[in-house]
Short mmCIF file of C-alpha atoms and ligand atoms in Angstrom, two decimals:
data_model
loop_
_atom_site.label_atom_id
_atom_site.label_comp_id
_atom_site.label_asym_id
_atom_site.label_seq_id
_atom_site.Cartn_x
_atom_site.Cartn_y
_atom_site.Cartn_z
CA UNK A 1 57.36 -44.34 -19.82
CA UNK A 2 53.98 -45.00 -21.62
CA UNK A 3 51.24 -42.56 -22.13
CA UNK A 4 47.90 -43.16 -22.97
CA UNK A 5 47.81 -43.31 -26.24
CA UNK A 6 49.50 -46.83 -25.90
CA UNK A 7 46.16 -47.74 -23.75
CA UNK A 8 44.21 -46.95 -27.14
CA UNK A 9 46.76 -49.74 -28.98
CA UNK A 10 46.32 -51.59 -25.96
CA UNK A 11 42.80 -51.41 -26.17
CA UNK A 12 42.49 -52.45 -29.51
CA UNK A 13 44.55 -55.50 -28.98
CA UNK A 14 42.35 -56.41 -26.09
CA UNK A 15 39.59 -56.65 -27.90
CA UNK A 16 36.90 -56.34 -25.14
CA UNK A 17 38.14 -53.35 -23.33
CA UNK A 18 37.06 -50.51 -25.30
CA UNK A 19 38.90 -48.11 -27.15
CA UNK A 20 39.90 -45.40 -24.93
CA UNK A 21 41.61 -42.69 -26.35
CA UNK A 22 41.14 -42.22 -29.99
CA UNK A 23 40.22 -39.24 -31.22
CA UNK A 24 36.74 -39.18 -32.36
CA UNK A 25 38.28 -36.12 -34.73
CA UNK A 26 41.36 -34.66 -35.14
CA UNK A 27 41.25 -30.85 -35.69
CA UNK A 28 44.53 -31.16 -37.43
CA UNK A 29 43.05 -33.16 -40.06
CA UNK A 30 39.83 -32.21 -40.71
CA UNK A 31 36.75 -29.65 -39.11
CA UNK A 32 35.65 -31.06 -36.23
CA UNK A 33 32.54 -30.01 -33.60
CA UNK A 34 33.37 -27.69 -31.08
CA UNK A 35 34.31 -28.72 -27.71
CA UNK A 36 31.68 -27.73 -25.25
CA UNK A 37 33.39 -26.00 -22.20
CA UNK A 38 34.03 -26.34 -18.72
CA UNK A 39 34.18 -22.35 -18.40
CA UNK A 40 34.16 -22.49 -14.42
CA UNK A 41 35.44 -23.66 -11.29
CA UNK A 42 33.68 -27.03 -9.43
CA UNK A 43 34.27 -29.60 -7.26
CA UNK A 44 32.94 -32.74 -7.57
CA UNK A 45 33.11 -35.40 -4.47
CA UNK A 46 32.36 -38.98 -5.18
CA UNK A 47 30.93 -40.93 -2.41
CA UNK A 48 28.40 -43.44 -2.02
CA UNK A 49 25.81 -40.40 -0.95
CA UNK A 50 26.66 -39.10 -4.50
CA UNK A 51 25.70 -39.54 -8.05
CA UNK A 52 27.31 -39.59 -11.25
CA UNK A 53 26.10 -36.43 -13.12
CA UNK A 54 25.76 -37.91 -16.80
CA UNK A 55 25.48 -34.88 -18.23
CA UNK A 56 28.87 -33.97 -17.14
CA UNK A 57 30.67 -37.42 -17.18
CA UNK A 58 30.81 -40.36 -19.26
CA UNK A 59 31.86 -43.61 -17.76
CA UNK A 60 32.91 -45.07 -21.37
CA UNK A 61 34.68 -47.51 -20.55
CA UNK A 62 33.53 -50.63 -17.12
CA UNK A 63 32.01 -49.13 -14.68
CA UNK A 64 32.44 -47.70 -11.03
CA UNK A 65 30.86 -48.06 -7.54
CA UNK A 66 31.13 -46.14 -4.86
CA UNK A 67 32.22 -46.59 -1.20
CA UNK A 68 31.91 -44.23 1.56
CA UNK A 69 34.09 -41.67 0.90
CA UNK A 70 35.34 -42.28 -2.95
CA UNK A 71 34.42 -43.80 -6.43
CA UNK A 72 36.41 -47.04 -7.11
CA UNK A 73 37.83 -47.81 -10.19
CA UNK A 74 38.15 -51.82 -10.24
CA UNK A 75 39.78 -54.32 -12.30
CA UNK A 76 39.53 -58.29 -11.97
CA UNK A 77 39.03 -59.78 -14.83
CA UNK A 78 41.08 -60.32 -17.61
CA UNK A 79 41.11 -57.23 -20.43
CA UNK A 80 38.74 -55.41 -18.06
CA UNK A 81 39.62 -51.66 -17.91
CA UNK A 82 37.76 -48.55 -16.70
CA UNK A 83 37.59 -45.23 -18.17
CA UNK A 84 35.66 -42.03 -16.89
CA UNK A 85 35.98 -38.58 -18.89
CA UNK A 86 34.37 -35.45 -18.42
CA UNK A 87 32.14 -33.98 -21.73
CA UNK A 88 33.73 -31.12 -21.13
CA UNK A 89 36.77 -29.55 -21.79
CA UNK A 90 39.14 -26.54 -20.44
CA UNK A 91 41.48 -24.37 -22.16
CA UNK A 92 44.12 -24.31 -19.47
CA UNK A 93 42.93 -24.33 -15.79
CA UNK A 94 43.98 -26.57 -12.48
CA UNK A 95 42.91 -30.12 -12.37
CA UNK A 96 42.64 -30.69 -8.15
CA UNK A 97 42.89 -35.18 -7.49
CA UNK A 98 42.38 -36.79 -4.50
CA UNK A 99 43.62 -40.15 -5.51
CA UNK A 100 44.68 -43.92 -3.67
CA UNK A 101 46.42 -45.47 -6.90
CA UNK A 102 45.91 -49.09 -7.83
CA UNK A 103 47.81 -51.60 -6.16
CA UNK A 104 49.65 -54.18 -8.26
CA UNK A 105 52.14 -54.60 -11.04
CA UNK A 106 50.91 -54.22 -14.88
CA UNK A 107 47.58 -52.29 -13.45
CA UNK A 108 48.38 -48.85 -13.69
CA UNK A 109 46.18 -45.25 -12.29
CA UNK A 110 45.64 -42.42 -13.88
CA UNK A 111 43.97 -38.90 -14.06
CA UNK A 112 45.03 -37.52 -17.48
CA UNK A 113 44.46 -34.74 -19.30
CA UNK A 114 44.33 -34.84 -23.19
CA UNK A 115 42.60 -32.86 -26.43
CA UNK A 116 41.32 -33.60 -29.08
CA UNK A 117 44.16 -32.78 -31.33
CA UNK A 118 46.20 -35.36 -28.68
CA UNK A 119 48.08 -32.95 -26.31
CA UNK A 120 48.08 -34.78 -23.38
CA UNK A 121 48.93 -34.05 -19.43
CA UNK A 122 49.71 -37.31 -17.18
CA UNK A 123 49.67 -38.30 -13.43
CA UNK A 124 49.98 -42.26 -13.92
CA UNK A 125 51.13 -44.37 -11.20
CA UNK A 126 52.80 -47.40 -11.97
CA UNK A 127 50.98 -50.48 -9.67
CA UNK A 128 54.12 -51.74 -8.88
CA UNK A 129 56.01 -49.14 -6.75
CA UNK A 130 53.19 -47.03 -4.44
CA UNK A 131 55.98 -45.21 -3.59
CA UNK A 132 56.10 -42.82 -6.88
CA UNK A 133 53.87 -41.05 -8.94
CA UNK A 134 54.62 -40.42 -12.53
CA UNK A 135 54.49 -36.91 -14.60
CA UNK A 136 54.32 -36.38 -18.04
CA UNK A 137 53.21 -35.13 -21.39
CA UNK A 138 52.49 -35.24 -24.83
CA UNK A 139 52.01 -32.52 -28.29
CA UNK A 140 50.07 -33.16 -30.82
CA UNK A 141 50.28 -36.76 -30.18
CA UNK A 142 54.06 -37.95 -30.72
CA UNK A 143 54.91 -40.50 -28.82
CA UNK A 144 57.87 -40.51 -30.54
CA UNK A 145 60.19 -40.52 -27.70
CA UNK A 146 59.39 -41.29 -24.28
CA UNK A 147 61.55 -39.14 -22.63
CA UNK A 148 59.54 -36.80 -21.37
CA UNK A 149 58.35 -38.69 -18.29
CA UNK A 150 58.72 -37.80 -14.52
CA UNK A 151 59.20 -39.61 -11.45
CA UNK A 152 58.39 -38.56 -8.16
CA UNK A 153 58.02 -39.77 -4.68
CA UNK A 154 54.76 -39.98 -2.71
CA UNK A 155 54.53 -42.15 0.98
CA UNK A 156 51.57 -44.78 0.48
CA UNK A 157 49.94 -43.52 -2.72
CA UNK A 158 47.87 -46.36 -1.92
CA UNK A 159 46.05 -46.25 1.13
CA UNK A 160 47.04 -42.38 1.80
CA UNK A 161 44.80 -39.54 0.14
CA UNK A 162 47.18 -37.27 -1.63
CA UNK A 163 46.04 -33.74 -3.11
CA UNK A 164 48.06 -33.86 -6.85
CA UNK A 165 47.45 -31.13 -8.67
CA UNK A 166 48.18 -29.97 -12.21
CA UNK A 167 48.41 -26.39 -13.11
CA UNK A 168 48.43 -25.72 -16.63
CA UNK A 169 48.50 -22.33 -18.48
CA UNK A 170 50.20 -21.01 -22.12
CA UNK A 171 53.54 -20.36 -20.86
CA UNK A 172 53.90 -22.95 -17.97
CA UNK A 173 52.97 -26.68 -16.59
CA UNK A 174 53.38 -27.39 -13.20
CA UNK A 175 52.86 -31.02 -11.23
CA UNK A 176 51.88 -30.59 -7.67
CA UNK A 177 51.73 -32.97 -4.84
CA UNK A 178 50.40 -31.71 -1.06
CA UNK A 179 51.24 -28.65 -1.80
CA UNK A 180 54.83 -28.99 -3.70
CA UNK A 181 55.79 -28.33 -6.93
CA UNK A 182 57.53 -31.56 -7.73
CA UNK A 183 57.98 -30.57 -11.64
CA UNK A 184 57.64 -27.59 -13.98
CA UNK A 185 57.30 -27.52 -17.64
CA UNK A 186 57.97 -24.18 -19.75
CA UNK A 187 56.48 -24.29 -22.87
CA UNK A 188 59.99 -22.59 -24.32
CA UNK A 189 61.80 -26.23 -22.82
CA UNK A 190 63.85 -28.05 -25.61
CA UNK A 191 61.79 -31.40 -24.11
CA UNK A 192 58.65 -29.23 -25.25
CA UNK A 193 60.54 -28.78 -28.74
CA UNK A 194 60.29 -24.92 -28.11
CA UNK A 195 56.39 -25.11 -28.06
CA UNK A 196 55.93 -27.07 -30.88
CA UNK A 197 55.22 -30.23 -28.39
CA UNK A 198 53.65 -28.27 -25.49
CA UNK A 199 50.03 -28.91 -24.81
CA UNK A 200 48.31 -25.84 -25.43
CA UNK A 201 44.40 -27.60 -26.73
CA UNK A 202 41.38 -27.56 -25.29
CA UNK A 203 41.69 -31.01 -22.69
CA UNK A 204 39.13 -33.43 -21.57
CA UNK A 205 39.84 -34.79 -18.09
CA UNK A 206 40.19 -38.67 -18.08
CA UNK A 207 40.54 -40.92 -15.38
CA UNK A 208 41.45 -44.98 -15.55
CA UNK A 209 42.52 -47.86 -13.96
CA UNK A 210 43.49 -49.88 -16.36
CA UNK A 211 45.78 -52.88 -17.22
CA UNK A 212 49.18 -51.95 -19.14
CA UNK A 213 50.78 -55.42 -18.35
CA UNK A 214 48.42 -57.46 -20.99
CA UNK A 215 50.16 -60.24 -22.87
CA UNK A 216 49.43 -58.88 -26.07
CA UNK A 217 51.05 -55.53 -24.70
CA UNK A 218 54.13 -54.38 -26.38
CA UNK A 219 57.45 -55.41 -24.15
CA UNK A 220 58.52 -51.70 -23.64
CA UNK A 221 54.96 -51.77 -22.08
CA UNK A 222 54.97 -54.52 -19.83
CA UNK A 223 58.46 -53.61 -18.76
CA UNK A 224 57.25 -50.51 -17.74
CA UNK A 225 53.77 -51.78 -15.61
CA UNK A 226 56.39 -53.27 -13.82
CA UNK A 227 55.35 -56.80 -15.52
CA UNK A 228 51.67 -59.23 -16.26
CA UNK A 229 48.99 -58.37 -14.43
CA UNK A 230 48.58 -61.23 -11.90
CA UNK A 231 44.77 -61.21 -11.88
CA UNK A 232 45.35 -63.93 -8.92
CA UNK A 233 46.46 -60.88 -6.65
CA UNK A 234 43.19 -58.97 -7.98
CA UNK A 235 40.90 -57.17 -7.74
CA UNK A 236 42.92 -54.24 -8.18
CA UNK A 237 40.96 -50.91 -7.87
CA UNK A 238 42.02 -47.12 -7.81
CA UNK A 239 40.14 -44.56 -5.36
CA UNK A 240 39.41 -41.26 -7.07
CA UNK A 241 37.33 -38.80 -3.33
CA UNK A 242 37.19 -35.73 -5.27
CA UNK A 243 38.19 -34.00 -8.18
CA UNK A 244 38.28 -30.10 -8.34
CA UNK A 245 38.54 -28.99 -11.49
CA UNK A 246 38.92 -25.29 -12.95
CA UNK A 247 38.68 -23.62 -16.56
CA UNK A 248 41.08 -20.48 -17.11
CA UNK A 249 38.65 -19.26 -19.81
CA UNK A 250 35.15 -18.63 -19.66
CA UNK A 251 32.28 -19.43 -22.00
CA UNK A 252 30.01 -21.86 -23.66
CA UNK A 253 32.76 -23.44 -25.99
CA UNK A 254 35.54 -23.59 -27.40
CA UNK A 255 36.60 -24.24 -31.37
CA UNK A 256 39.73 -24.82 -33.54
CA UNK A 257 40.00 -21.63 -35.64
CA UNK A 258 43.02 -23.61 -38.12
CA UNK A 259 44.84 -27.02 -38.26
CA UNK A 260 48.24 -25.79 -36.38
CA UNK A 261 47.08 -26.74 -33.08
CA UNK A 262 48.07 -23.53 -31.53
CA UNK A 263 46.41 -21.84 -28.74
CA UNK A 264 46.70 -18.88 -30.12
CA UNK A 265 44.16 -20.54 -32.81
CA UNK A 266 41.58 -21.73 -30.77
CA UNK A 267 38.13 -19.90 -30.64
CA UNK A 268 36.10 -19.40 -27.65
CA UNK A 269 32.55 -18.81 -27.90
CA UNK A 270 31.02 -16.82 -25.27
CA UNK A 271 27.92 -17.98 -22.83
CA UNK A 272 26.99 -20.25 -20.13
CA UNK A 273 28.92 -24.23 -20.83
CA UNK A 274 26.26 -26.69 -20.75
CA UNK A 275 28.04 -27.60 -17.16
CA UNK A 276 27.38 -24.34 -15.74
CA UNK A 277 23.91 -24.19 -16.66
CA UNK A 278 23.97 -27.92 -14.84
CA UNK A 279 25.30 -26.94 -12.19
CA UNK A 280 23.13 -23.63 -11.20
CA UNK A 281 20.07 -25.50 -11.82
CA UNK A 282 18.37 -26.11 -9.00
CA UNK A 283 18.80 -29.76 -7.29
CA UNK A 284 15.33 -31.86 -7.02
CA UNK A 285 13.37 -31.10 -4.26
CA UNK A 286 13.56 -33.80 -1.20
CA UNK A 287 10.46 -34.83 0.13
CA UNK A 288 11.07 -32.97 3.27
CA UNK A 289 11.08 -29.87 1.22
CA UNK A 290 7.68 -30.68 -1.24
CA UNK A 291 6.43 -31.18 2.30
CA UNK A 292 7.59 -27.84 4.09
CA UNK A 293 5.97 -26.09 0.15
CA UNK A 294 2.62 -27.40 0.90
CA UNK A 295 2.25 -25.57 4.25
CA UNK A 296 0.37 -25.93 7.39
CA UNK A 297 -3.07 -26.80 6.43
CA UNK A 298 -1.83 -29.50 4.18
CA UNK A 299 0.08 -30.70 6.99
CA UNK A 300 -2.42 -31.30 9.64
CA UNK A 301 -4.72 -32.92 6.72
CA UNK A 302 -1.86 -35.29 6.16
CA UNK A 303 -1.18 -35.46 9.94
CA UNK A 304 -5.04 -36.16 10.58
CA UNK A 305 -5.52 -38.47 7.47
CA UNK A 306 -2.43 -40.76 9.42
CA UNK A 307 -3.47 -40.58 12.39
CA UNK A 308 -5.58 -43.09 14.37
CA UNK A 309 -8.88 -42.69 14.07
CA UNK A 310 -10.51 -40.37 17.18
CA UNK A 311 -12.87 -37.93 17.88
CA UNK A 312 -9.98 -35.36 17.92
CA UNK A 313 -8.69 -36.29 14.33
CA UNK A 314 -12.22 -36.43 13.08
CA UNK A 315 -13.17 -33.38 14.46
CA UNK A 316 -9.43 -31.65 13.12
CA UNK A 317 -9.84 -33.64 9.77
CA UNK A 318 -13.31 -31.68 9.52
CA UNK A 319 -11.88 -28.38 10.07
CA UNK A 320 -8.77 -29.30 7.38
CA UNK A 321 -11.08 -30.61 4.86
CA UNK A 322 -13.30 -26.91 5.16
CA UNK A 323 -9.26 -25.12 4.88
CA UNK A 324 -8.47 -27.45 1.76
CA UNK A 325 -11.75 -27.16 0.00
CA UNK A 326 -10.69 -23.52 -1.23
CA UNK A 327 -7.36 -24.67 -2.63
CA UNK A 328 -8.97 -27.92 -3.97
CA UNK A 329 -8.01 -31.39 -2.95
CA UNK A 330 -5.17 -32.43 -1.41
CA UNK A 331 -3.92 -34.18 -4.16
CA UNK A 332 -4.36 -31.40 -6.58
CA UNK A 333 -1.78 -29.78 -3.50
CA UNK A 334 0.68 -32.61 -3.92
CA UNK A 335 0.09 -32.76 -7.71
CA UNK A 336 1.09 -29.36 -8.51
CA UNK A 337 2.99 -29.16 -11.27
CA UNK A 338 6.24 -27.72 -9.78
CA UNK A 339 6.66 -30.90 -8.49
CA UNK A 340 5.32 -33.14 -11.41
CA UNK A 341 9.14 -33.64 -12.13
CA UNK A 342 9.03 -35.99 -9.31
CA UNK A 343 6.54 -38.37 -10.07
CA UNK A 344 7.57 -41.54 -8.60
CA UNK A 345 8.40 -39.77 -5.13
CA UNK A 346 5.11 -38.16 -5.08
CA UNK A 347 3.59 -41.50 -6.64
CA UNK A 348 5.10 -43.00 -3.30
CA UNK A 349 3.71 -40.46 -1.23
CA UNK A 350 0.61 -40.33 -1.83
CA UNK A 351 -0.14 -44.59 -1.97
CA UNK A 352 1.24 -44.37 1.65
CA UNK A 353 -1.17 -41.22 2.92
CA UNK A 354 -3.78 -43.20 1.37
CA UNK A 355 -3.04 -46.56 2.53
CA UNK A 356 -2.36 -44.97 6.45
CA UNK A 357 -5.99 -43.25 5.48
CA UNK A 358 -7.82 -46.35 4.77
CA UNK A 359 -5.83 -48.33 7.88
CA UNK A 360 -7.72 -45.72 9.69
CA UNK A 361 -10.62 -45.65 8.76
CA UNK A 362 -10.08 -42.49 7.17
CA UNK A 363 -12.16 -39.84 5.71
CA UNK A 364 -13.88 -39.09 1.94
CA UNK A 365 -11.68 -37.16 0.22
CA UNK A 366 -13.06 -33.65 -0.08
CA UNK A 367 -14.18 -33.08 -3.51
CA UNK A 368 -14.76 -29.71 -5.55
C1 LIG B 1 41.81 -60.94 -23.80
O1 LIG B 1 41.88 -60.04 -25.36
C2 LIG B 1 42.59 -60.87 -25.85
C3 LIG B 1 43.35 -59.69 -27.09
O2 LIG B 1 41.71 -59.69 -27.88
C4 LIG B 1 41.82 -62.57 -26.20
O3 LIG B 1 42.99 -63.00 -27.11
C5 LIG B 1 41.76 -63.03 -25.08
O4 LIG B 1 40.72 -63.86 -25.53
C6 LIG B 1 41.07 -62.41 -24.51
N1 LIG B 1 40.96 -62.67 -22.88
C7 LIG B 1 39.63 -63.05 -22.01
C8 LIG B 1 39.56 -63.94 -21.04
O5 LIG B 1 38.52 -62.37 -22.62
C1 LIG B 2 46.48 -36.71 -38.45
O1 LIG B 2 47.49 -35.61 -39.07
C2 LIG B 2 48.62 -36.22 -38.44
C3 LIG B 2 49.54 -35.34 -39.18
O2 LIG B 2 49.19 -34.18 -38.88
C4 LIG B 2 48.74 -37.69 -38.88
O3 LIG B 2 50.25 -37.97 -38.10
C5 LIG B 2 47.74 -38.49 -38.52
O4 LIG B 2 47.86 -39.69 -38.49
C6 LIG B 2 46.58 -38.30 -39.14
N1 LIG B 2 45.20 -38.92 -38.77
C7 LIG B 2 44.14 -39.07 -39.32
C8 LIG B 2 43.16 -40.00 -38.57
O5 LIG B 2 44.13 -38.84 -40.21
C1 LIG B 3 30.38 -41.87 -23.39
O1 LIG B 3 31.46 -42.49 -24.21
C2 LIG B 3 30.87 -43.88 -25.30
C3 LIG B 3 32.33 -44.56 -25.40
O2 LIG B 3 33.52 -43.30 -25.66
C4 LIG B 3 30.19 -43.04 -26.30
O3 LIG B 3 29.71 -44.02 -26.97
C5 LIG B 3 29.42 -42.25 -25.73
O4 LIG B 3 28.68 -41.55 -26.74
C6 LIG B 3 29.92 -41.40 -24.74
N1 LIG B 3 28.43 -40.88 -24.09
C7 LIG B 3 28.38 -39.14 -24.29
C8 LIG B 3 27.08 -38.86 -23.99
O5 LIG B 3 29.51 -38.58 -24.52
C1 LIG B 4 30.58 -37.35 0.32
O1 LIG B 4 29.41 -36.61 -0.37
C2 LIG B 4 29.59 -35.13 -0.11
C3 LIG B 4 29.14 -34.14 -1.35
O2 LIG B 4 28.51 -35.12 -2.14
C4 LIG B 4 30.99 -34.34 0.76
O3 LIG B 4 29.97 -33.28 1.28
C5 LIG B 4 31.00 -35.42 1.99
O4 LIG B 4 32.09 -34.63 2.50
C6 LIG B 4 31.39 -36.14 0.55
N1 LIG B 4 31.58 -37.65 2.35
C7 LIG B 4 32.85 -38.27 2.05
C8 LIG B 4 32.96 -39.07 3.41
O5 LIG B 4 33.87 -37.95 1.33
C1 LIG B 5 57.88 -35.57 -31.99
O1 LIG B 5 59.22 -35.96 -30.63
C2 LIG B 5 60.48 -36.14 -31.24
C3 LIG B 5 61.04 -36.19 -30.00
O2 LIG B 5 60.60 -34.98 -29.37
C4 LIG B 5 61.18 -34.84 -32.17
O3 LIG B 5 62.17 -35.70 -32.55
C5 LIG B 5 60.21 -35.40 -33.24
O4 LIG B 5 60.44 -33.42 -34.49
C6 LIG B 5 58.93 -34.80 -33.13
N1 LIG B 5 57.73 -34.67 -34.25
C7 LIG B 5 57.41 -34.25 -34.94
C8 LIG B 5 56.34 -34.52 -35.86
O5 LIG B 5 56.57 -32.39 -34.01
C1 LIG B 6 59.50 -46.30 -6.15
O1 LIG B 6 59.60 -45.06 -6.74
C2 LIG B 6 60.40 -44.44 -5.97
C3 LIG B 6 60.55 -42.90 -6.10
O2 LIG B 6 60.87 -43.24 -7.46
C4 LIG B 6 61.71 -45.03 -5.98
O3 LIG B 6 62.90 -44.28 -4.57
C5 LIG B 6 61.47 -46.02 -5.59
O4 LIG B 6 63.50 -46.86 -5.26
C6 LIG B 6 61.04 -47.01 -6.36
N1 LIG B 6 60.91 -48.38 -5.88
C7 LIG B 6 60.65 -49.85 -6.56
C8 LIG B 6 60.06 -50.60 -5.71
O5 LIG B 6 60.76 -49.38 -7.50
C1 LIG B 7 45.76 -28.99 -3.56
O1 LIG B 7 47.26 -28.10 -4.01
C2 LIG B 7 47.00 -27.03 -4.92
C3 LIG B 7 48.16 -26.77 -5.21
O2 LIG B 7 49.43 -26.71 -4.08
C4 LIG B 7 46.61 -26.34 -4.08
O3 LIG B 7 46.17 -24.60 -4.39
C5 LIG B 7 44.97 -26.17 -2.94
O4 LIG B 7 44.83 -25.58 -2.36
C6 LIG B 7 45.06 -27.89 -2.46
N1 LIG B 7 44.36 -28.50 -2.38
C7 LIG B 7 43.64 -28.47 -0.88
C8 LIG B 7 42.58 -29.05 -0.44
O5 LIG B 7 44.25 -28.31 0.32
C1 LIG B 8 24.56 -17.49 -16.75
O1 LIG B 8 24.92 -18.00 -15.47
C2 LIG B 8 24.98 -17.45 -13.81
C3 LIG B 8 25.28 -17.86 -13.29
O2 LIG B 8 26.56 -18.32 -13.45
C4 LIG B 8 23.33 -17.08 -14.46
O3 LIG B 8 23.46 -15.95 -12.87
C5 LIG B 8 22.83 -16.76 -15.64
O4 LIG B 8 21.37 -16.67 -15.78
C6 LIG B 8 23.20 -17.56 -16.63
N1 LIG B 8 22.59 -17.13 -17.87
C7 LIG B 8 21.78 -17.54 -18.89
C8 LIG B 8 21.46 -16.88 -20.05
O5 LIG B 8 21.40 -18.36 -18.50
#
């Protein structure tokens, strides 16, 4: 088995592929800035009607495309790779991902939790086998032994959505597929070196489709990946429909109290996380909502402005104009500072309105 850390080595070799997983600051060696917390639970759906919130997610390598029911991580060219990472960290919690793996020898789809001191929890789909997913974990970047991996049967992992859930607390770590627990690791297990190599520090969520079978990769890695990537078989696409992430702690950020990497040393700073504030932010108003906000007087004015010229319309307009006079010009209503954030949309709206006004002979604007 190869862990996500290997990607860093591969990426370094692969030149154009950006480094995927070197930790920017390892708290075991030095003092690092605090990690922004998730501090809540949220489900992200990915599809053509959604937009990636870049205050929460960072597409740090490659690019994403969207289908009508998923985000697509595609590699089609040599040295191409993809990585979406959360700007937030969870300090124990749940990650539920709905994934269709990329099929193809040498290609690896992955959903990974990784901390600044390189604790790691993996789901990895190795492209040559569409009936399996691998589970793995690492503690404090210790890759000296690759005996921790598990392989689990899953039907048609490339064409069917499955629910891959990681449940992670300080005393146990579980991997679940479609509601069945397929693996459990206890803090006290020997493979976790009695807790020493048990993942236990705040982790980011990292989703990636990457080429493990590269000429430049270590022999063992190519073998694990099922051979070299044959780009003629591409493009290779991993799809992610949705992701539910729950942080077992609430708070604003997490910091390392010392250089032990022990969960007991992690300090939780209270308050709302940036992500929580972002999620609670009212959605930008749609044109329809702004329209509704304007009230009847303005509606009639605009309808009338757009209506075919005619006596009735003119009469209606005259009435409307009178009604509008008190409130100020219609443009002012539209320009209300509450809506100032969406200038472009409003501008189009106003242009359309002015145009139809113009087309239909219109009326002179009320001035006051
Ligand atoms: C891919 O990366 C390797 C290693 O850096 C490099 O030798 C090779 O030219 C690259 N291939 C392409 C097509 O960019
Ligand atoms: C950080 O410390 C670990 C051991 O605690 C060491 O293996 C690693 O090389 C160090 N990393 C850096 C960047 O100094
Ligand atoms: C996104 O990731 C890239 C590459 O790791 C990094 O340079 C950049 O600072 C990140 N952006 C944010 C907003 O974190
Ligand atoms: C697309 O995403 C929205 C949430 O933004 C979700 O409600 C909807 O069910 C998704 N559609 C599909 C087909 O997955
Ligand atoms: C790394 O893991 C190996 C195998 O589990 C173990 O023998 C070794 O002591 C570990 N090294 C450290 C520094 O924890
Ligand atoms: C794929 O993995 C499953 C589950 O471990 C295994 O039964 C099957 O033999 C594997 N298929 C291939 C082609 O390696
Ligand atoms: C996915 O699996 C987890 C673990 O079994 C479960 O708690 C969760 O409810 C499942 N999600 C859905 C939408 O069924
Ligand atoms: C924190 O978030 C909650 C909603 O989860 C909100 O009611 C509260 O006003 C927020 N507090 C601050 C200080 O923003």
